[in-house]
Amino acid sequence: MPVISRDEVAHLARLARLAVTEAELDVFAGQLGVILGAVARISEVAADDIPPTSHAVPRSNVFRRDELRPGLEQQQALAGAPAAEEGRFRVPRILGEES
Amino acid sequence: MNTAATRELMDYDEVVERFDPVLGLEVHVELNTRTKMFCGCSTKFGAEPNTQVCPTCLGLPGSLPVVNRMAVESVIRIGLALSCSIAPWCRFARKNYFYPDMPKNFQISQYDEPIAVHGWLDVTLDDGSTVRIEIERAHMEEDTGKSLHVGGTTGRIHGADYSLLDYNRAGVPLIEIVTKPIVGTGARAPIVARAYVTALRDLLRALGVSDVRMDQGSLRCDTNVSLMPRGVVTFGTRTETKNVNSLRSVERAVRFEMTRQAGVLAAGEKVIQETRHFDESSGSTSPGRRKETAEDYRYFPEPDLPPIAPSPEWVEQLRATLPELPWQRRQRIQREWSLSGEELRDLVNAGALDLVAATVEAGAPSGEARSWWVSYLAQQANARGVPLDELPITPAQLARVIELVASGELSNTLARQVVDGVLAGEGSPDDVVAARGLAVVSDDSALIAAVDSALAAQPDVAEKIRGGKIAAAGAIVGAVMKATRGQADAKRVRELVLERCTS
Amino acid sequence: MNTELTRLTAAELAAKIHSREVSAVEVARAHLDRIAAVDGGADQGVHAFLHVAADAALASATLVDEALGVGSAPASPLAGVPLALKDVFTTLDMPTTAGSRILEGWRPPYDATVTRRLRAAAITILGKTNMDEFAMGSSTEYSAYGPTRNPWDTSRVPGGSGGGSASALAAFEAPLAVGTDTGGSIRQPAAFTGTVGVKPTYGGVSRYGLIACASSLDQAGPCARTVLDAALLHEVIAGHDPLDSTSIDRPVPAVVDAARVGAAGDLSGIRIGIVRQLGGEGYQPGVQSCFDAALRMLEKLGAELIEVNCPHFEYGLAAYYLILPSEVSSNLARFDAMRYGLRVQSGFEESAEQVMAATREAGFGPEVKRRIMLGTYALSSGYYEAYYGQAQKVRTLISRDFAAAFEQADVLVSPTAPTTAFPIGDKVDDPLAMYLNDLATIPANLAGTAAMSVPSGLAEEGLPAGLQVMAPVMGEAVMYRVAAAFEAARDADQGGPVIHRVPESEVRA
Ligand SMILES: [Mg+2]
Ligand SMILES: [Zn+2]
């Protein structure tokens, strides 16, 4: 059974933007280990030459024409926002790359 | 503190003596489709914030993407123009990372299955030599929204109190064109980088797929640079400089990174693999925030979008729509105008090729058109400190001036005055001619009167001419020209003088 | 209160409304009264609904009556019939929460395609039904707004994630409901509540406006108390939608005709495959005996029974619990406190990143977090091939198993779920035990094939069990035919529909 450490859980939580508590780290470490143990048997299936399926019902070349379609009014777009200012979504300061 | 940042830069000549640079260029191009990549919202630049949005490009729960056919056609045409192979089957993938300007917190992009791969672009440098830049791939993705940072130092992300987000740009179709590592350019690396982006811009413009406005962000370049000590063949650690927003900056950013990395390496330190930002004002790069954890984008095939499988017929149809590409056009022009390689290069370097071509298209002979643009008009542009194509005269207007000269209605001297008038905003060439009264006097009766009065004023000279001293006619011609303020056709005046003296 | 109206099928109600025997408003009011009487809330009652839109329902019904009053033809065969909509579809005039705290009170600025089609068909939308948070769960206990209770025994779960829709049907709060099925979320609750639930072919019903759980598995479908009612609703909501790129651009199978043909009771010439891997060990004895009785009945109807072998089905659960969390981890990334929904912020100093993490921690329940973490793990570099990649290959093998089985049989059958409804609280802290509920339903989601559950009878403690009928991609017609034939024969044999044996819910004064 793959063992998932608290550190790994903490890393996953960071990647997934979940501010998990110390107590949850232990709970999730245990539960993820159990679940991964249960799904690990997937590796038993010899499938080297089997193509993966990403879309169960195959389709291809599904396009739309380059034609304008009415969208939302500004106030509709912002109606659900936790905060807005000057027609824009107001969000806490962004730490990171300048773009 | 980042000690590497304070390391001394190495002198450029020394850099290229000791190191071989390796370049990698990633260009993001916003397509000029009417609507976004995955929804029917407008892509128009400069609208009020959050007025060109819908559930899909706002990433609202339940919304789904649908691919814009025109965007796919554009990328296939770009791929073909870059001599890429078009994948017979490809998919979109999700690139997962959290960032507030990305409404879904994943970007729909292409990962290991891009639509166009393995092409090239031949780039001609100012000295006439050509460098073939190999293209790794061109793929489709979607642009992000725009953030405005409030508080702290205005507009800067660091120290801002909060940010304001506008998603009008989110979902605009973006084509990412990535080169293979460019090696062996040595001291020319910065100009190769610039020439590549210039050539790519010209190509995209010729294809009509993008506005290619670097100032508006519809063409953006990231420059990857690393150095290998001379004789070493394994690549060094590279940095990726973002925010390079003009052709000149591309050249400067590459040059700066070369001198900076050389300084770091010479000090016995290691170049850190990181994203850096180019500062236009200082011409230097600075490190972006380093992530505590390695990037892990957790790519997987986009389940909401079926694969794209361009049929060979479709690809050939699109190939047939390719316009004359910049290099094909240059070859044709060189042939048609009977130019030497050097003459063509001068035209290109002067930024006059398109202008001359347009002037020729408007009916002027190529020789005249070329000489106007590269001499008199180039001087005028220089004097005004503007690029040639910003002079307030159109190729059609110039073609009209050339036509007036050819028909004898203007002398060369007058033609320059007409051009001056157009440049001064006095209207069309015909307006200037009329307003300034510059037409060559071509009415024989008026000229005859002028000739007769000149002959009468100088009877001794008239006598000489009548006596067969034809050379004496010059004095009379000069007098007539003076009397008509240069508007007479000197050749015709001479004919008339001789006529009057022999009849 | 007119309880009689709430006992009628959708087809019967439609007939009465369209013939002006009763008004759509009366029908709507009867169901709203019934909801008021039995639905209760988080602490008591059925708690099938998260939001009841009484005014909008009555207004919509009034329009139906007015149109009929001036002699217009009904907008659809179900015009004026009430319906309960799973709270996973966006609705302009009602909040949409997907059972999550993170979307509490969110008013979408757009209607899902399913919502639009229901409105266009003049179906009366009564409100939004409870569900496991973001459709993750098999008991509706993972709703942030409290569990839904099973009308057969209110100490038991109704199944999930669509427990709200299924309980609304079984409690006679609505004759029709719409659910979504990612790994069994329509079929398993149908089995647990003695109702009919259909997962159409993947792409058969538009996902536009359906808050995604796992995009490659999610499928909306009709829920009802009879096969014919499900078929009528199927034809309303199914069909190509240009806003969903995975939507199938082909005519909707003629399921209403098929249900009517099936009800005539002749299955001769139909080959029915019994999936060897779906039954026996791990299946409750009463569930198994209901299934065996169903097989005998199908045979009596003239069908030919054969056993089929689907060797890779046993890996379905593992593949599913890798693919689903992976897609979930990506689909749920958008709930980040920036543009809509909950924002948890304790001070101005906090960065966007911190606010995102705090909000997601507070706004998501434990099962959602567990699956996000599992999916993040399965997709991360170094693990992708072993987990996600391998799971996608198993998916191919399961599709091949189906293809081979459908060479031999027109439809496949199995018990819908291994057990009957279990007590509330029994499995809530044991993820693996909970996941086993979906053993028999998952293969159809992985392969995108059609499947449905129809009540097969009562098992232990008088609780209903379901018969699952599975058909190939776009093979809904034969599936409905078999289900309708079985339903008619079972009702005849057992002296009436299974649902009529549901205990009368306690009606508050
Ligand atoms: Mg990219
Ligand atoms: Zn949009």
CSV table of N, CA and C and ligand atoms in Angstrom, one decimal, chain B residues 26 28 95 97 107-110 139-142 174-178 222 242 299, ligand 1:
chain,number,residue,atom,x,y,z
B,26,GLU,N,10.1,32.3,-27.4
B,26,GLU,CA,8.7,32.0,-27.4
B,26,GLU,C,7.9,33.2,-27.7
B,28,HIS,N,4.1,34.8,-28.2
B,28,HIS,CA,2.7,34.6,-28.1
B,28,HIS,C,2.0,35.6,-29.0
B,95,LYS,N,-3.7,23.0,-18.5
B,95,LYS,CA,-2.5,23.4,-17.7
B,95,LYS,C,-3.0,24.0,-16.4
B,97,TYR,N,-2.9,25.7,-12.9
B,97,TYR,CA,-2.2,26.4,-11.8
B,97,TYR,C,-3.1,27.6,-11.4
B,107,GLN,N,-5.5,26.7,-17.7
B,107,GLN,CA,-5.5,27.3,-19.0
B,107,GLN,C,-5.7,26.2,-20.0
B,108,ILE,N,-6.6,26.4,-20.9
B,108,ILE,CA,-6.8,25.4,-22.0
B,108,ILE,C,-5.7,25.7,-23.0
B,109,SER,N,-4.8,24.7,-23.2
B,109,SER,CA,-3.6,24.9,-24.0
B,109,SER,C,-3.4,23.6,-24.8
B,110,GLN,N,-2.2,23.5,-25.4
B,110,GLN,CA,-1.9,22.2,-26.0
B,110,GLN,C,-0.5,21.8,-25.3
B,139,HIS,N,1.3,26.2,-31.1
B,139,HIS,CA,0.1,25.6,-30.6
B,139,HIS,C,-0.9,26.7,-30.1
B,140,MET,N,-2.2,26.2,-29.9
B,140,MET,CA,-3.3,27.1,-29.5
B,140,MET,C,-3.5,27.1,-28.0
B,141,GLU,N,-3.8,28.3,-27.5
B,141,GLU,CA,-4.2,28.4,-26.1
B,141,GLU,C,-5.1,29.6,-26.0
B,142,GLU,N,-5.4,30.0,-24.7
B,142,GLU,CA,-6.2,31.1,-24.5
B,142,GLU,C,-5.5,32.1,-23.6
B,174,LEU,N,-4.8,32.7,-28.5
B,174,LEU,CA,-3.3,32.9,-28.4
B,174,LEU,C,-2.6,31.8,-29.1
B,175,ILE,N,-1.7,32.1,-30.0
B,175,ILE,CA,-0.9,31.1,-30.6
B,175,ILE,C,0.5,31.2,-30.0
B,176,GLU,N,1.0,30.2,-29.5
B,176,GLU,CA,2.4,30.2,-29.0
B,176,GLU,C,3.3,29.5,-30.0
B,177,ILE,N,4.3,30.3,-30.4
B,177,ILE,CA,5.3,29.7,-31.4
B,177,ILE,C,6.6,29.6,-30.7
B,178,VAL,N,7.2,28.4,-30.6
B,178,VAL,CA,8.4,28.2,-29.9
B,178,VAL,C,9.5,27.7,-30.8
B,222,ASP,N,8.9,36.1,-25.1
B,222,ASP,CA,9.8,35.7,-24.0
B,222,ASP,C,11.1,35.2,-24.5
B,242,LYS,N,10.6,37.7,-19.4
B,242,LYS,CA,9.3,38.0,-19.9
B,242,LYS,C,9.2,39.5,-20.1
B,299,TYR,N,-0.8,18.6,-16.3
B,299,TYR,CA,-1.5,18.5,-17.6
B,299,TYR,C,-2.3,17.3,-17.8
D,1,MG,MG,1.8,28.8,-23.1
